PDB file of C-alpha atoms in Angstrom:
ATOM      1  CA  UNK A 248      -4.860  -3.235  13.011  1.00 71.00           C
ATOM      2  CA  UNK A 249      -5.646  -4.387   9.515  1.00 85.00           C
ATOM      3  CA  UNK A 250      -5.309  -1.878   6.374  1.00 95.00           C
ATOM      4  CA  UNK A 251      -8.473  -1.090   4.363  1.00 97.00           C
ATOM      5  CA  UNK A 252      -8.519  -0.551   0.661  1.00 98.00           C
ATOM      6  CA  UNK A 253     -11.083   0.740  -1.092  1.00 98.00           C
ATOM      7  CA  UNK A 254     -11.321  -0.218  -4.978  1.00 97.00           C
ATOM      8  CA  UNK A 255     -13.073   2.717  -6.040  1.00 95.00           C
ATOM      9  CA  UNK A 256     -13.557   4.148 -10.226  1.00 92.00           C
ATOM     10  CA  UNK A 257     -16.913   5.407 -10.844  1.00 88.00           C
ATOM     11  CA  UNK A 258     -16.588   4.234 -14.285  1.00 87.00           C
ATOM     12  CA  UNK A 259     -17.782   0.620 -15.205  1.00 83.00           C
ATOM     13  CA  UNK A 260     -16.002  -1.620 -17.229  1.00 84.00           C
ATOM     14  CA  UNK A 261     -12.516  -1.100 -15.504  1.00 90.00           C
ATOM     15  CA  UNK A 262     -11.519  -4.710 -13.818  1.00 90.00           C
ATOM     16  CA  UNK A 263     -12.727  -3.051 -10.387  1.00 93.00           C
ATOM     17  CA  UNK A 264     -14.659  -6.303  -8.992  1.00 95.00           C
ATOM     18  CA  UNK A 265     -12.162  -8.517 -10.725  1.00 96.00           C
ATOM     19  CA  UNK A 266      -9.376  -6.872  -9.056  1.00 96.00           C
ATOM     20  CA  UNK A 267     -11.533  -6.646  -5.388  1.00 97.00           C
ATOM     21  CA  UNK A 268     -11.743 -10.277  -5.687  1.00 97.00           C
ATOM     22  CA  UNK A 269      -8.196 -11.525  -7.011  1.00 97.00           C
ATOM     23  CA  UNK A 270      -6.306  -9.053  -4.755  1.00 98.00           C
ATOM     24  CA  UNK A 271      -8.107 -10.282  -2.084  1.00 98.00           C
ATOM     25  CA  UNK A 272      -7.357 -13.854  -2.686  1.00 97.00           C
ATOM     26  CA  UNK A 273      -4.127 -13.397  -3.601  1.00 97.00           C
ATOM     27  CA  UNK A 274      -3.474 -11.872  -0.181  1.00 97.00           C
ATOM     28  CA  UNK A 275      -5.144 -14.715   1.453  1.00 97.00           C
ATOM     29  CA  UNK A 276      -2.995 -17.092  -0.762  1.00 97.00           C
ATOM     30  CA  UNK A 277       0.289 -15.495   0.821  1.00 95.00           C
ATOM     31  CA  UNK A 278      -1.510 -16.339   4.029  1.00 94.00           C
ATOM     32  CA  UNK A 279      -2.559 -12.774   5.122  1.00 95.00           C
ATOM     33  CA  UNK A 280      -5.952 -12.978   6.545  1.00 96.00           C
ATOM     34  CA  UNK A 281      -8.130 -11.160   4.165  1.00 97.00           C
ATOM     35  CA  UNK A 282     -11.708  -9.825   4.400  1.00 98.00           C
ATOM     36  CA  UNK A 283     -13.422  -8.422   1.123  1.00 98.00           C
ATOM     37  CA  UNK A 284     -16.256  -6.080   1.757  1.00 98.00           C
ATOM     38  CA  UNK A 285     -19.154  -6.395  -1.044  1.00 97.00           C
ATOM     39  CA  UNK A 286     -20.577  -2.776  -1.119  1.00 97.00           C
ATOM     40  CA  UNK A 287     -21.933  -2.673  -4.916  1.00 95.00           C
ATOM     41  CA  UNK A 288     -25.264  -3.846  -5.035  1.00 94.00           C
ATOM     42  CA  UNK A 289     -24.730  -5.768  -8.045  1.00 94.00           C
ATOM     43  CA  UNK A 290     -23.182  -8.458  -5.776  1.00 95.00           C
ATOM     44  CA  UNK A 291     -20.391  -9.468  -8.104  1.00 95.00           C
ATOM     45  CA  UNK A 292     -18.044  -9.892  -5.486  1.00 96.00           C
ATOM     46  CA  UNK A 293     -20.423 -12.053  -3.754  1.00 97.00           C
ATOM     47  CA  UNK A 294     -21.429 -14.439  -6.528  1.00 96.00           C
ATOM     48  CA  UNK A 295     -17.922 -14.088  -8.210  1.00 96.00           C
ATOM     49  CA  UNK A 296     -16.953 -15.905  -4.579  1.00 96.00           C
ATOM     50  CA  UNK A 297     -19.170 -18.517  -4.955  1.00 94.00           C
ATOM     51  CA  UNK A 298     -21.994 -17.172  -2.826  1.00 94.00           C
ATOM     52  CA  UNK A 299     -25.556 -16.840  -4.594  1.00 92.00           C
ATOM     53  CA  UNK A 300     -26.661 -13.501  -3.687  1.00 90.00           C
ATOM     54  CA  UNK A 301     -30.111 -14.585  -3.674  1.00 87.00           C
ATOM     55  CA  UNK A 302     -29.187 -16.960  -0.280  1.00 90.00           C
ATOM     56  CA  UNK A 303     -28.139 -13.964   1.659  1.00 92.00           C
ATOM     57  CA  UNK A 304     -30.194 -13.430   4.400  1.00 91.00           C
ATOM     58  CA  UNK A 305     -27.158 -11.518   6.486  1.00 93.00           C
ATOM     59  CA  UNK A 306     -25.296  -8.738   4.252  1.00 95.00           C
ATOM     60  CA  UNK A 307     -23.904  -5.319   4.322  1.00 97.00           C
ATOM     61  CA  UNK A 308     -27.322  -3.982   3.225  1.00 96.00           C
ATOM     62  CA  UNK A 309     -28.435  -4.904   7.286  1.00 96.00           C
ATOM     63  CA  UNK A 310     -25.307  -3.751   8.263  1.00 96.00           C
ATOM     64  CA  UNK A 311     -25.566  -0.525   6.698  1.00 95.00           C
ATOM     65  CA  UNK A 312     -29.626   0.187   7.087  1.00 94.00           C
ATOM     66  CA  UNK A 313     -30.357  -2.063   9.937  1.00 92.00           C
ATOM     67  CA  UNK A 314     -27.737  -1.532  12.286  1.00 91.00           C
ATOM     68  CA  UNK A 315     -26.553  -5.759  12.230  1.00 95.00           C
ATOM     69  CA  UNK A 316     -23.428  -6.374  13.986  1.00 96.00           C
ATOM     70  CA  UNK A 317     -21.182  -7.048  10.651  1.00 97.00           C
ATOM     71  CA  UNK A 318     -19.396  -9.948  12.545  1.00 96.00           C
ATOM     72  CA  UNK A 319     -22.999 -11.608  11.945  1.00 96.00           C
ATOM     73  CA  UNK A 320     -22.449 -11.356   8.335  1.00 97.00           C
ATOM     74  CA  UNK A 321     -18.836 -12.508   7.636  1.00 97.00           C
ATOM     75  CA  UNK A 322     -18.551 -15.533   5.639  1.00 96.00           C
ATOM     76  CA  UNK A 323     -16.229 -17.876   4.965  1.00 96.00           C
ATOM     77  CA  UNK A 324     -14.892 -18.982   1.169  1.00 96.00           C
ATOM     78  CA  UNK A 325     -12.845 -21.439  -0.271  1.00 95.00           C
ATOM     79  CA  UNK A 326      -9.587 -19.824   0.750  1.00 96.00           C
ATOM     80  CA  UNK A 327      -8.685 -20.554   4.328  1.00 94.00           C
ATOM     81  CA  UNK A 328      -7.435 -16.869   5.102  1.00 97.00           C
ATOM     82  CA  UNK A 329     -10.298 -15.218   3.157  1.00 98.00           C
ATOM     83  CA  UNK A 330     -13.531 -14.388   3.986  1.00 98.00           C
ATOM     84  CA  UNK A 331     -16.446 -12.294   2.804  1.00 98.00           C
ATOM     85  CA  UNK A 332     -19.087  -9.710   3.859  1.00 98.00           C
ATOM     86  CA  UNK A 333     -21.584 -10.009   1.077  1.00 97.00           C
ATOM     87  CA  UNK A 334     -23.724  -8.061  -0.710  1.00 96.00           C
ATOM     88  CA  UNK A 335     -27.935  -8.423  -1.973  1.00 91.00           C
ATOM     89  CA  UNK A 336     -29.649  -6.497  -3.949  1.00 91.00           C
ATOM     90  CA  UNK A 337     -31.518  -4.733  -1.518  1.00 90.00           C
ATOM     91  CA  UNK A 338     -28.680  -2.081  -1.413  1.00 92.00           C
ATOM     92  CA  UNK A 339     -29.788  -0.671  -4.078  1.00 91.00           C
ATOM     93  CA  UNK A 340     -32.407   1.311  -2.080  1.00 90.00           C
ATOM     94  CA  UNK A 341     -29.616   1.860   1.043  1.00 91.00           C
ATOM     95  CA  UNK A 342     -28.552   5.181  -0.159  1.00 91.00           C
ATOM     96  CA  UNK A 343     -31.808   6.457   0.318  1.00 92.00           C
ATOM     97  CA  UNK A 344     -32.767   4.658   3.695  1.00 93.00           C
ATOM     98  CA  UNK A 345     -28.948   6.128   4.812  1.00 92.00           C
ATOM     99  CA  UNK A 346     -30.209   9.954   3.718  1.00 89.00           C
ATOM    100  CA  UNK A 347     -31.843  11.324   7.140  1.00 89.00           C
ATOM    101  CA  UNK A 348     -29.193   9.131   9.166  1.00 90.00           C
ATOM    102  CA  UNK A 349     -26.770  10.840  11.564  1.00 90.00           C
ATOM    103  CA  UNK A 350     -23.455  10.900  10.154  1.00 92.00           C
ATOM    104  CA  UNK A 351     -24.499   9.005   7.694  1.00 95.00           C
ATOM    105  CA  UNK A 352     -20.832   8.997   5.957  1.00 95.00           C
ATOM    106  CA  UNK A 353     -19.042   7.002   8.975  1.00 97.00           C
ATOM    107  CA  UNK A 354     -21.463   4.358   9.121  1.00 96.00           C
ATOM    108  CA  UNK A 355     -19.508   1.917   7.620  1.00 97.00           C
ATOM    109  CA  UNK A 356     -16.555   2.925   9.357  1.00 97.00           C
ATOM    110  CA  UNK A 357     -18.003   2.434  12.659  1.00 96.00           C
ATOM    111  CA  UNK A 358     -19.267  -0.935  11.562  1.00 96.00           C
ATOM    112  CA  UNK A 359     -15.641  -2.056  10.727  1.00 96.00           C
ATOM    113  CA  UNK A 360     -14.385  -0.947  14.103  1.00 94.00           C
ATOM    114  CA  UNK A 361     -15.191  -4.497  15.749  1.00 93.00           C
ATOM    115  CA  UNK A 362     -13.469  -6.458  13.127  1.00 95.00           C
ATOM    116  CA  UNK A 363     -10.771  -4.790  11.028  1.00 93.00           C
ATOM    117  CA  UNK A 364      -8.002  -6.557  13.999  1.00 93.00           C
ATOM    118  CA  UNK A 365      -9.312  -9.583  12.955  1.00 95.00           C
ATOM    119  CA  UNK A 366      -7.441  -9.459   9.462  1.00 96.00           C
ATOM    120  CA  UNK A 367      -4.318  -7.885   7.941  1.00 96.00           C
ATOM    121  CA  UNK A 368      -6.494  -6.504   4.736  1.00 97.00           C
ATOM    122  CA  UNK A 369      -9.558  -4.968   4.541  1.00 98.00           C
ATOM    123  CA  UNK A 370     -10.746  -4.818   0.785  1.00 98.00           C
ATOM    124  CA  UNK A 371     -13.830  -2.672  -0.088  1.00 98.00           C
ATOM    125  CA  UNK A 372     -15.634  -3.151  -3.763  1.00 97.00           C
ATOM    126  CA  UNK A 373     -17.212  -0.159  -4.347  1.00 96.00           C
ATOM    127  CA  UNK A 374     -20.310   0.318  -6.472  1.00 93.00           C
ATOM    128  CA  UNK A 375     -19.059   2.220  -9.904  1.00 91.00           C
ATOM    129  CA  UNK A 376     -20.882   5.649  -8.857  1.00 89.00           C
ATOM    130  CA  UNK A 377     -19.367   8.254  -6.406  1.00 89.00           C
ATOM    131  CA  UNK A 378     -22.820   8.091  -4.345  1.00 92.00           C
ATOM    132  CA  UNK A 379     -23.183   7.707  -0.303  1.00 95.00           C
ATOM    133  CA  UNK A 380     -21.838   3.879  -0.394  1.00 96.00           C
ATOM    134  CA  UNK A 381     -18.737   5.214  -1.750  1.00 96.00           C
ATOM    135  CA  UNK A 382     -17.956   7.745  -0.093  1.00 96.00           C
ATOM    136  CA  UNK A 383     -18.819   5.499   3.322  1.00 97.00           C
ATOM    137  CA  UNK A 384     -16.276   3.037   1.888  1.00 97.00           C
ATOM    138  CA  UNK A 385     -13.642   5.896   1.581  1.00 97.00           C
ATOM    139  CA  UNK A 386     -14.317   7.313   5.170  1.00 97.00           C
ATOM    140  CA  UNK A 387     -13.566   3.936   6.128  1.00 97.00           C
ATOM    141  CA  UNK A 388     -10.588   3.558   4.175  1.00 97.00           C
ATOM    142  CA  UNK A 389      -6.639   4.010   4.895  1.00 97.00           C
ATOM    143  CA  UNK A 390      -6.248   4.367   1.247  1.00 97.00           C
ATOM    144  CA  UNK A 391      -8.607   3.950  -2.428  1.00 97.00           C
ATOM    145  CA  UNK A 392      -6.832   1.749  -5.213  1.00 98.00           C
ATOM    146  CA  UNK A 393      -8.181   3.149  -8.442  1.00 96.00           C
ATOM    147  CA  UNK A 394      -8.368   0.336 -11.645  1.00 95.00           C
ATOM    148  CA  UNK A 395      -7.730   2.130 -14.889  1.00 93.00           C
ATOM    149  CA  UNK A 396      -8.403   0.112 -18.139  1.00 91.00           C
ATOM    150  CA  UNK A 397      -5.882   0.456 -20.982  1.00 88.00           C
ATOM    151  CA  UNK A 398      -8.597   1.714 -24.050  1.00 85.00           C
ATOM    152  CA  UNK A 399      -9.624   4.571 -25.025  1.00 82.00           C
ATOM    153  CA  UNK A 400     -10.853   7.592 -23.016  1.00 81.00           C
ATOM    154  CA  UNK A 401      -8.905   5.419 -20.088  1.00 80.00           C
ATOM    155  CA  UNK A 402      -8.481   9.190 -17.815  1.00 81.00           C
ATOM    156  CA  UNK A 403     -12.073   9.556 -18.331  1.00 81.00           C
ATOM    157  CA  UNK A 404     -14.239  10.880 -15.525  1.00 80.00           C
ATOM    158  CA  UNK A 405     -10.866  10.142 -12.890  1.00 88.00           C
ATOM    159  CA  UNK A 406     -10.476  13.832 -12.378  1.00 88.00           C
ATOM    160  CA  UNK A 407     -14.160  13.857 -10.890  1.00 90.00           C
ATOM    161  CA  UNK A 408     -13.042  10.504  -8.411  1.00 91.00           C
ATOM    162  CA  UNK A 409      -9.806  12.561  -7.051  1.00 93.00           C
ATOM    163  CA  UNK A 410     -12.087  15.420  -6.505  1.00 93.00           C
ATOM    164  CA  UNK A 411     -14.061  13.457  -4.820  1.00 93.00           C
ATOM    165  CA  UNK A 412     -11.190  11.873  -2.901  1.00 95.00           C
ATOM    166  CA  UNK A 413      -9.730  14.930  -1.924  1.00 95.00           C
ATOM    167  CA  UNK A 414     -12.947  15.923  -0.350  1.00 95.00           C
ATOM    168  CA  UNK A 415     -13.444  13.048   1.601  1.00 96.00           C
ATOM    169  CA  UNK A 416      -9.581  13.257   2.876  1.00 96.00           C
ATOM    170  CA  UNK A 417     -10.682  17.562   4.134  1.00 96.00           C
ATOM    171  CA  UNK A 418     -14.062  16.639   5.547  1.00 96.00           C
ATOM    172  CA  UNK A 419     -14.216  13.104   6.632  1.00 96.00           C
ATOM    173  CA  UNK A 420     -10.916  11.524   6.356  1.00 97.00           C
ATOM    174  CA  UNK A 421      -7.620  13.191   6.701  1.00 96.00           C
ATOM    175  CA  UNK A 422      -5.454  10.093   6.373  1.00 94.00           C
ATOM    176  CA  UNK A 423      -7.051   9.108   3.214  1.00 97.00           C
ATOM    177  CA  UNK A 424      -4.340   7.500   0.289  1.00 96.00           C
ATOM    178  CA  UNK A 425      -3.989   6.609  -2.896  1.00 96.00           C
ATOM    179  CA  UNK A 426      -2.875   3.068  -2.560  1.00 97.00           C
ATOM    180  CA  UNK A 427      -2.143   3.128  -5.946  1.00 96.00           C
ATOM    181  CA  UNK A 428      -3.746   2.741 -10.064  1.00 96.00           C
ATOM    182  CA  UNK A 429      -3.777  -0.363 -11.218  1.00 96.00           C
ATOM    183  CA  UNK A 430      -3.473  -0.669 -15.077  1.00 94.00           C
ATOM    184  CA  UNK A 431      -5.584  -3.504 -16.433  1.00 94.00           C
ATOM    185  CA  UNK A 432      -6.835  -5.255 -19.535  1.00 91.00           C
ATOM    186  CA  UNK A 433      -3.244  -4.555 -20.794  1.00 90.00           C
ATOM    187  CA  UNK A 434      -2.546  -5.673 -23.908  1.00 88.00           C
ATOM    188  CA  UNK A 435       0.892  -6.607 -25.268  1.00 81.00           C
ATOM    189  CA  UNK A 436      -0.353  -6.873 -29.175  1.00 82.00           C
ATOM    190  CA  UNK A 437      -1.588  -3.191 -29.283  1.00 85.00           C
ATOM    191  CA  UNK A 438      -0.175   0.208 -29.242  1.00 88.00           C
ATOM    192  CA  UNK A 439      -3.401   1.449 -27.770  1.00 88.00           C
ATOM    193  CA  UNK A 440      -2.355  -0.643 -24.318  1.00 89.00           C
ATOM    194  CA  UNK A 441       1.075   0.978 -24.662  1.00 88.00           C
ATOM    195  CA  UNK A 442      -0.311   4.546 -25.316  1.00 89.00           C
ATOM    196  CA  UNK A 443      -2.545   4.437 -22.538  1.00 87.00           C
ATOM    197  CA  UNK A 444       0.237   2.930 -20.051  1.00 88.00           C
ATOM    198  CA  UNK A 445       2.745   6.178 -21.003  1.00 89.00           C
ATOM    199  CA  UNK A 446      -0.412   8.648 -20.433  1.00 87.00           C
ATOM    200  CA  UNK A 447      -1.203   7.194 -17.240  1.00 90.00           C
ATOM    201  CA  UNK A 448       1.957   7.091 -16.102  1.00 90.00           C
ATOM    202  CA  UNK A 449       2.409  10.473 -16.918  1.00 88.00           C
ATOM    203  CA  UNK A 450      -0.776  11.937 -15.190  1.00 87.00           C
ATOM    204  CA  UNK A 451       0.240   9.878 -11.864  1.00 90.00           C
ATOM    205  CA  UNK A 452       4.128   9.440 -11.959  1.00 89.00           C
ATOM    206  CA  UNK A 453       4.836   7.106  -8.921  1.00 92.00           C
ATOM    207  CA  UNK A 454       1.416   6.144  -7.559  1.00 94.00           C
ATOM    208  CA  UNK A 455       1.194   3.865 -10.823  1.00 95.00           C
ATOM    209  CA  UNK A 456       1.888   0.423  -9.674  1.00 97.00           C
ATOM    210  CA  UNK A 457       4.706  -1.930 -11.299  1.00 95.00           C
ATOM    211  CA  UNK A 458       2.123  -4.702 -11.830  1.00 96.00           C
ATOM    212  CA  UNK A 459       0.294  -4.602 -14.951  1.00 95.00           C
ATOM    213  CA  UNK A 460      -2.892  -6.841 -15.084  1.00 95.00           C
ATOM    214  CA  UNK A 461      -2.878  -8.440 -19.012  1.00 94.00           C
ATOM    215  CA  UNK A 462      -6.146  -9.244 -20.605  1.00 90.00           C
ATOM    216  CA  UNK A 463      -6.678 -13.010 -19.874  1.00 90.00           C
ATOM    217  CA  UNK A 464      -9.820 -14.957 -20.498  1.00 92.00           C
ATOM    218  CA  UNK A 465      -8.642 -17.178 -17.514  1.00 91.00           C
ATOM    219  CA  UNK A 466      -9.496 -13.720 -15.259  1.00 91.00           C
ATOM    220  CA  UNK A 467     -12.879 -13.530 -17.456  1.00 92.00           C
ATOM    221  CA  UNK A 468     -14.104 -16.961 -16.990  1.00 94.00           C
ATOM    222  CA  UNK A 469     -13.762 -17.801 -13.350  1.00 94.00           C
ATOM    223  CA  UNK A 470     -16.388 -15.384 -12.232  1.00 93.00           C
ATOM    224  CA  UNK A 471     -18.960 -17.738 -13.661  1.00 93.00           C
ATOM    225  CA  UNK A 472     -17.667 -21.015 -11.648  1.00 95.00           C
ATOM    226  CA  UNK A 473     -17.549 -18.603  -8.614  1.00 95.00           C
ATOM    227  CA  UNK A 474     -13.607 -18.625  -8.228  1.00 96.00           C
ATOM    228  CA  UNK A 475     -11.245 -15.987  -7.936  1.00 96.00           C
ATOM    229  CA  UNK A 476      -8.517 -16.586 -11.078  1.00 95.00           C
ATOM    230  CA  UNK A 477      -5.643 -18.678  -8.196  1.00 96.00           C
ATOM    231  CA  UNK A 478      -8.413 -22.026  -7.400  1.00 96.00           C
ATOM    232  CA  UNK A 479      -9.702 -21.769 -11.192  1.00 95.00           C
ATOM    233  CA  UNK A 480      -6.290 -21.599 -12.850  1.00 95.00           C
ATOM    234  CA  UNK A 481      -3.038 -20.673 -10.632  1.00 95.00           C
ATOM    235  CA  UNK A 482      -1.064 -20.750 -14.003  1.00 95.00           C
ATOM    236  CA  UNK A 483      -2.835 -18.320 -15.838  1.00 95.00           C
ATOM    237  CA  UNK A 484      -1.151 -14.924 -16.683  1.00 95.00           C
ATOM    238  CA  UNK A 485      -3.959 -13.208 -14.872  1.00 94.00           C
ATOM    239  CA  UNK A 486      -3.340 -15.195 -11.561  1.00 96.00           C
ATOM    240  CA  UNK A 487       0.022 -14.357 -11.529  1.00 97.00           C
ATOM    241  CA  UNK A 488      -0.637 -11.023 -12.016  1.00 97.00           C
ATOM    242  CA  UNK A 489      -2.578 -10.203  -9.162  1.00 97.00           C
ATOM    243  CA  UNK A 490      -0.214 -12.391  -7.102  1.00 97.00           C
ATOM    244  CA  UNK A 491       2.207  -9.772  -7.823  1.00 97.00           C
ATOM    245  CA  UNK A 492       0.128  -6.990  -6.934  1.00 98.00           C
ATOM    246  CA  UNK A 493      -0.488  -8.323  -4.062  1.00 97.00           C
ATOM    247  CA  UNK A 494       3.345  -8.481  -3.112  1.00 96.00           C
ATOM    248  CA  UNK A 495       4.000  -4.984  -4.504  1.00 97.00           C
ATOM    249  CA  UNK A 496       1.543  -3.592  -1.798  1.00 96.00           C
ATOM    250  CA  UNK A 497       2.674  -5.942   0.958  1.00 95.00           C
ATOM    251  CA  UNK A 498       6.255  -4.429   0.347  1.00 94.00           C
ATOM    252  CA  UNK A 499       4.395  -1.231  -0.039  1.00 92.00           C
ATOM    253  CA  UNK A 500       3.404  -1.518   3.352  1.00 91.00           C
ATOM    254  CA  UNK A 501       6.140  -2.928   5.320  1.00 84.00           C
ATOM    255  CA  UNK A 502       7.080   0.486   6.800  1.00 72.00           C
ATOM    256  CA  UNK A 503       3.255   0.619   8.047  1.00 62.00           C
ATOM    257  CA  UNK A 504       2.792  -2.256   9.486  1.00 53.00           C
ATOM    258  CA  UNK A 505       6.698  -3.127  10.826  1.00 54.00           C
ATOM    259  CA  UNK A 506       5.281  -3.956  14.170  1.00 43.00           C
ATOM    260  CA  UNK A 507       3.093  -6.163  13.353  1.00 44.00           C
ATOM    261  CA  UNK A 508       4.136 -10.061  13.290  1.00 43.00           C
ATOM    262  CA  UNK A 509       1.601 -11.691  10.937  1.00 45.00           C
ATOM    263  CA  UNK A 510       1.971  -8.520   8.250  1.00 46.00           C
ATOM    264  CA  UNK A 511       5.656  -9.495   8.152  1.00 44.00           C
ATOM    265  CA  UNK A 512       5.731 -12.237   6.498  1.00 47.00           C
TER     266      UNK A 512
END
């Protein structure tokens, strides 16, 4: 049974779609079959994938609001062991269409009951608000990975996220875990980056992981050709990064998954 991930910071601005999308492919480039879950209706996972949101016919919106079998909606990308549920713009009104639903917070969840043995990762981009899409993905979820940007006000608005969190984990999901925060747009030339490193470390102790994502433009660009950061430059700093995040949670979750042959590798 795969693992699902939620990437989850209310606050924009933070790498959170950049890091849904290069994790993803980074797992899928260690040939773990991967499936990224666009929830943000700003479809940046989608396009960033190479998939014009405006081609969409089949996406999480009728998954979520129309009750479409989400197998209907998977598709494939570039990357042989990575695919993608997209997202359209229509979600924007799916919080509202979801308000009167019965349990209206496990819909997602019960969506990704049919297909989360189909991969070895499950990674959710959440929309940057702590509305009902959000707190679906985190129902859903094994565990949240929370991006944190090294600038100012970096802690920002995170104590109202692991309120929100902890709620989830006493009312909807008791196994609910921090995967991990992921420091990003790190940079070496500044204090500020170093600053902000110590005082997140400090606030989270061990759930900060090793990898640090640098500032890269490499990371910056390839959303516009519709590549994660590996197929539009696998020698960039930023690739590498994320292909070491990737390998820091696969040893993270060795111990979970130790009976399972293709998470082994």
């Amino acid at each position: 049974m795969g693992k699902i991930i939620s990437i989850a910071n209310q606050k924009g601005g933070v790498g959170k779609t950049t890091s849904a999308i290069n994790l993803a492919a980074s797992l899928a480039v260690i040939e773990h079959p991967t499936l990224i879950i666009d929830i943000d209706p700003q479809s940046n996972s989608t396009s960033g994938l190479g998939i014009e949101p405006g081609t969409v016919t089949n996406s999480i919106y009728e998954v979520m609001v129309g009750g479409v079998d989400i197998n209907d909606t998977v598709r494939n990308t570039e990357l042989p062991y990575l695919d993608l549920v997209p997202a359209h713009i229509n979600l924007v009104g799916a919080e509202i269409e979801m308000v009167d639903r019965n349990e209206r917070e496990r819909i997602l969840l019960k969506a990704i009951e049919s297909i989360r043995d189909k991969y070895d990762f499950i990674i959710i981009d959440c929309p940057p608000s702590l509305g009902l899409l959000t707190i679906n993905s985190l129902t859903a979820s094994n565990s949240v990975l929370i991006p944190v940007q090294c600038e100012y006000y970096a802690l920002e608005g995170l104590g109202q996220l692991l309120n929100t969190i902890k709620i989830v984990r006493q009312h909807l999901n008791r196994e609910l875990d921090i995967e991990g925060v992921l420091l990003t747009m790190y940079d070496t030339r500044t204090r500020l980056s170093n600053q902000v490193a110590e005082e997140v470390k400090r606030y989270f102790d061990e759930k900060v992981f090793s990898t640090i994502i640098a500032r890269n433009i490499r990371l910056a660009e390839a959303p516009s050709f519709g590549k994660p950061a590996i197929l539009y430059d696998a020698s960039s700093v930023g690739s590498k990064n994320y292909l070491s995040l990737a390998r820091e949670i696969i040893q993270n979750n060795k111990k979970l998954f130790k009976t399972s042959p293709v998470l082994s590798k």
